C-alpha positions as a Python dict, from the first residue, in 0.01 Angstrom:
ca = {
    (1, 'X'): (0, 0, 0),
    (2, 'X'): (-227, -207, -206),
    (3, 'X'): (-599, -35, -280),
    (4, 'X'): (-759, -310, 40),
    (5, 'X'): (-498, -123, 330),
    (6, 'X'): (-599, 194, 177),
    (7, 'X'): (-974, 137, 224),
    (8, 'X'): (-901, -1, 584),
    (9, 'X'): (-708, 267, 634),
    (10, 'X'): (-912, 522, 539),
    (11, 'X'): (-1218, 376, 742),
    (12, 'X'): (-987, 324, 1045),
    (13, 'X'): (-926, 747, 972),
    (14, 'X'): (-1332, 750, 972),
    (15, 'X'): (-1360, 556, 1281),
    (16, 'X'): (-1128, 761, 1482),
    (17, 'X'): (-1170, 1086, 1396),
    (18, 'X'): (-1597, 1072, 1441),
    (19, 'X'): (-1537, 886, 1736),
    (20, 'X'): (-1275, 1132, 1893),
    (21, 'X'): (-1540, 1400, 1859),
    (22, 'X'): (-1847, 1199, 1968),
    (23, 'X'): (-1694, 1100, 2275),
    (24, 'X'): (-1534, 1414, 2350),
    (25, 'X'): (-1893, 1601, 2361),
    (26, 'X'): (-2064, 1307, 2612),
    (27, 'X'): (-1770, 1312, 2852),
    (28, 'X'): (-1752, 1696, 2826),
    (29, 'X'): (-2116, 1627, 2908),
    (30, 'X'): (-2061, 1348, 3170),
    (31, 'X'): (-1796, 1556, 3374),
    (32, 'X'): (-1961, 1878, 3435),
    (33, 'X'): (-1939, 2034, 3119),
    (34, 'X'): (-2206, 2222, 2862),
    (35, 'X'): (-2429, 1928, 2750),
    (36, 'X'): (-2465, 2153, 2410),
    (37, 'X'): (-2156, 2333, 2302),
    (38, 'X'): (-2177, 2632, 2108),
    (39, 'X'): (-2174, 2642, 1745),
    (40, 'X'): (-1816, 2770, 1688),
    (41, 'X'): (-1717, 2479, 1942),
    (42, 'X'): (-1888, 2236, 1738),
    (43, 'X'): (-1724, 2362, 1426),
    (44, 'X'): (-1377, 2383, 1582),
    (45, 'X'): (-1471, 2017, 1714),
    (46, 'X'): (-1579, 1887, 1374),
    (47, 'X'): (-1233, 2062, 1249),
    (48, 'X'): (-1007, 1856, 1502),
    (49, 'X'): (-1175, 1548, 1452),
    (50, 'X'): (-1138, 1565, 1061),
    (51, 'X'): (-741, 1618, 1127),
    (52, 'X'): (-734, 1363, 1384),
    (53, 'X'): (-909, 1126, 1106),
    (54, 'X'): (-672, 1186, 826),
    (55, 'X'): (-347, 1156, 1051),
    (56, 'X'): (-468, 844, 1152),
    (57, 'X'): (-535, 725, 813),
    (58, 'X'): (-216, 841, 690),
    (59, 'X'): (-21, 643, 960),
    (60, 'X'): (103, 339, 925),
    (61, 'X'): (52, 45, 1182),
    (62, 'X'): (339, -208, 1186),
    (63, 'X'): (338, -348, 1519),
    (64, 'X'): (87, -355, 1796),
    (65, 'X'): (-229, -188, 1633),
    (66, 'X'): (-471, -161, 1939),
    (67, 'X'): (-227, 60, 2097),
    (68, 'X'): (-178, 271, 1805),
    (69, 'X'): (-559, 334, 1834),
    (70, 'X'): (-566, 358, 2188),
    (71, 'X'): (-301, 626, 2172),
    (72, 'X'): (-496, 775, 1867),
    (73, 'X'): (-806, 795, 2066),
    (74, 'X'): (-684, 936, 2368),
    (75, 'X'): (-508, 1266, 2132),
    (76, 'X'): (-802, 1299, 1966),
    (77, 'X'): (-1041, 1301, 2254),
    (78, 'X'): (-755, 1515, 2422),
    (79, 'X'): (-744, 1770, 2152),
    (80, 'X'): (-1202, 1765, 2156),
    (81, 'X'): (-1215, 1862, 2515),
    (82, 'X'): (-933, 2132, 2439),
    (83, 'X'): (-1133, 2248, 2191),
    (84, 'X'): (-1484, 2282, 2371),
    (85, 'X'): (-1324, 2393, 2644),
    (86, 'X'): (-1184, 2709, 2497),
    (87, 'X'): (-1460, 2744, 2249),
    (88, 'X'): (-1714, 2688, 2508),
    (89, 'X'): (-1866, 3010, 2742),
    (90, 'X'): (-1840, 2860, 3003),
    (91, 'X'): (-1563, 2834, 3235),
    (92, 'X'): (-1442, 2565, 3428),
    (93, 'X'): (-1094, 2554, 3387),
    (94, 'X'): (-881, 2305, 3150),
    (95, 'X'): (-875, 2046, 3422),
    (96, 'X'): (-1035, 1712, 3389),
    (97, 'X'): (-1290, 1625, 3632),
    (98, 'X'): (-1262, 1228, 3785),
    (99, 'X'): (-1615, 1166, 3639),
    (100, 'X'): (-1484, 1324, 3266),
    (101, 'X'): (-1135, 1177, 3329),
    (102, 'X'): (-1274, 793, 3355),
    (103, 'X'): (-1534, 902, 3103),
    (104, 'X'): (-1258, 971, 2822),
    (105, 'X'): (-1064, 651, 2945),
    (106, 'X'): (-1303, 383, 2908),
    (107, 'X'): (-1456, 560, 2587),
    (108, 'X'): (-1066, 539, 2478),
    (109, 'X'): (-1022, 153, 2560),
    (110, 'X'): (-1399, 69, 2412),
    (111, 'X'): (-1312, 244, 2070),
    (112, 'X'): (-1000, 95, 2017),
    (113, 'X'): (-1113, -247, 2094),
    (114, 'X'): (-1435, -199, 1886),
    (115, 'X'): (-1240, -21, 1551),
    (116, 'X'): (-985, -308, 1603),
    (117, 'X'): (-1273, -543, 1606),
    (118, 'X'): (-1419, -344, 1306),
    (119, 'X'): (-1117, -342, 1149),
    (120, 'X'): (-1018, -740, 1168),
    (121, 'X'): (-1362, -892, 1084),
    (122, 'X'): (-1626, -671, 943),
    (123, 'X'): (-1418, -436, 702),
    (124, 'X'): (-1283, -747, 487),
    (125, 'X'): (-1612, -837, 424),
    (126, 'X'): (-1757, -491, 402),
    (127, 'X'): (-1478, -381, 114),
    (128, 'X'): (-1571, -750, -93),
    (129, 'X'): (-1946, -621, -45),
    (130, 'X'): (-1908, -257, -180),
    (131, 'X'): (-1652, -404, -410),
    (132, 'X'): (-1901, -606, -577),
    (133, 'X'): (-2198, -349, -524),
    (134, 'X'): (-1996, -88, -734),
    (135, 'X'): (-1918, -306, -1001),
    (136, 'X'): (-2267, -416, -1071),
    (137, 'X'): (-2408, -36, -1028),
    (138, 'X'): (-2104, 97, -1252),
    (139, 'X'): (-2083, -151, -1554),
    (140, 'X'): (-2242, -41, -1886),
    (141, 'X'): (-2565, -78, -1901),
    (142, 'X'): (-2626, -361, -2198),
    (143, 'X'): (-2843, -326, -2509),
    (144, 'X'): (-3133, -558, -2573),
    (145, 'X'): (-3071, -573, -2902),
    (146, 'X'): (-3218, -853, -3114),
    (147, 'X'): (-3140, -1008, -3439),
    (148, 'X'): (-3370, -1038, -3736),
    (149, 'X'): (-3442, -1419, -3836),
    (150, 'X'): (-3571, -1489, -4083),
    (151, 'X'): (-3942, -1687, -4055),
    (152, 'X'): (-4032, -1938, -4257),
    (153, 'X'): (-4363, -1985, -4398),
    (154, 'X'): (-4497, -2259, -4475),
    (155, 'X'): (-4586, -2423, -4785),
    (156, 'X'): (-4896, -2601, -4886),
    (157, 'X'): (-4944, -2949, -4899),
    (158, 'X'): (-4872, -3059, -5231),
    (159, 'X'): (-5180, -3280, -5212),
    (160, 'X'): (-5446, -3021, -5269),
    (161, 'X'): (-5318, -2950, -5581),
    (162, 'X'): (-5351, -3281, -5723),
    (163, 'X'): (-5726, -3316, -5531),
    (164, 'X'): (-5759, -3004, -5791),
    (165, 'X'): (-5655, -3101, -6067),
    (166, 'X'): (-5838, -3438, -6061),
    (167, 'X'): (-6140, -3332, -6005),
    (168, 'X'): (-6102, -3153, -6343),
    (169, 'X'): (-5984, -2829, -6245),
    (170, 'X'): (-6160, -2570, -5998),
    (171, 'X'): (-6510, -2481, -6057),
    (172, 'X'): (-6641, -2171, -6168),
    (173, 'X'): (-7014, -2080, -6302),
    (174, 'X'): (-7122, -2268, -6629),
    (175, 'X'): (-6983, -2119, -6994),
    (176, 'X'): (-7268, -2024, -7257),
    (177, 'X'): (-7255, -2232, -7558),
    (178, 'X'): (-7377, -2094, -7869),
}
């Protein structure tokens, strides 16, 4: 993989995993769940997501990529409302309520068409951006130095001197004679 596919790969990781967990606490929400999960659920959540995130970076996409994410998606929210359910106090089973069940489905077919989107026209741009960005904020910072040149003074006009010297020389105060 060339260092572009990495960085789309690695954002597509990004994308899923915070996405798996964001959507798994609404539709926990939604369908009759805690609107606030615990802290140890939100820990186990972040946990999950972050392994959901790197599998999906890790994977490669050959063929059909929006149902890779779909797929994606769907185990990752799967695995968030495992997760708050067990690590939640409250208890309402490990079945999925309609209302958390369509929930999870149309957050499932909105991420992967909005990642895909992500993916296909913002990312290219976004890596040239950063690209550039880094380069200018990374290179060497460079020293104003100057050179010495010399300056040239200027001579004067030869013309004075012969106004001088025909004039009978410069004046000065008056000699005693004797």
């Amino acid at each position: 993989m060339n260092s572009r596919t990495d960085g789309v790969a690695r954002t597509r990781g990004m994308f899923v995993g915070s996405a798996s967990g964001a959507v798994s606490i609404a539709a926990h929400g939604l369908g009759g769940g805690v609107a606030v999960p615990s802290e140890q659920a939100v820990v186990l959540l972040l946990a999950g997501s972050a392994v959901v995130g790197a599998i999906t970076a890790s994977a490669r996409t050959v063929g059909h990529p929006l149902l890779f994410l779909g797929a994606v998606l769907a185990a990752g929210q799967g695995i968030g409302h495992l997760t708050l359910t067990l690590a939640s106090d409250h208890g309402h089973g490990l079945h999925l309520t309609p209302q958390m069940l369509a929930a999870h489905a149309a957050a499932t077919v909105v991420g992967a068409m909005l990642i895909r989107a992500a993916e296909r026209a913002l990312l290219g741009v976004i890596t040239s951006v950063l690209r550039i960005v880094v380069a200018v904020l990374s290179a060497p910072p460079v020293p104003d130095v100057r050179r010495w040149t010399p300056t040239v003074v200027r001579r004067l006009d030869p013309t004075i001197g012969w106004i001088t010297r025909s004039a009978g020389g410069t004046r000065g105060p008056p000699a005693l004679s004797r």
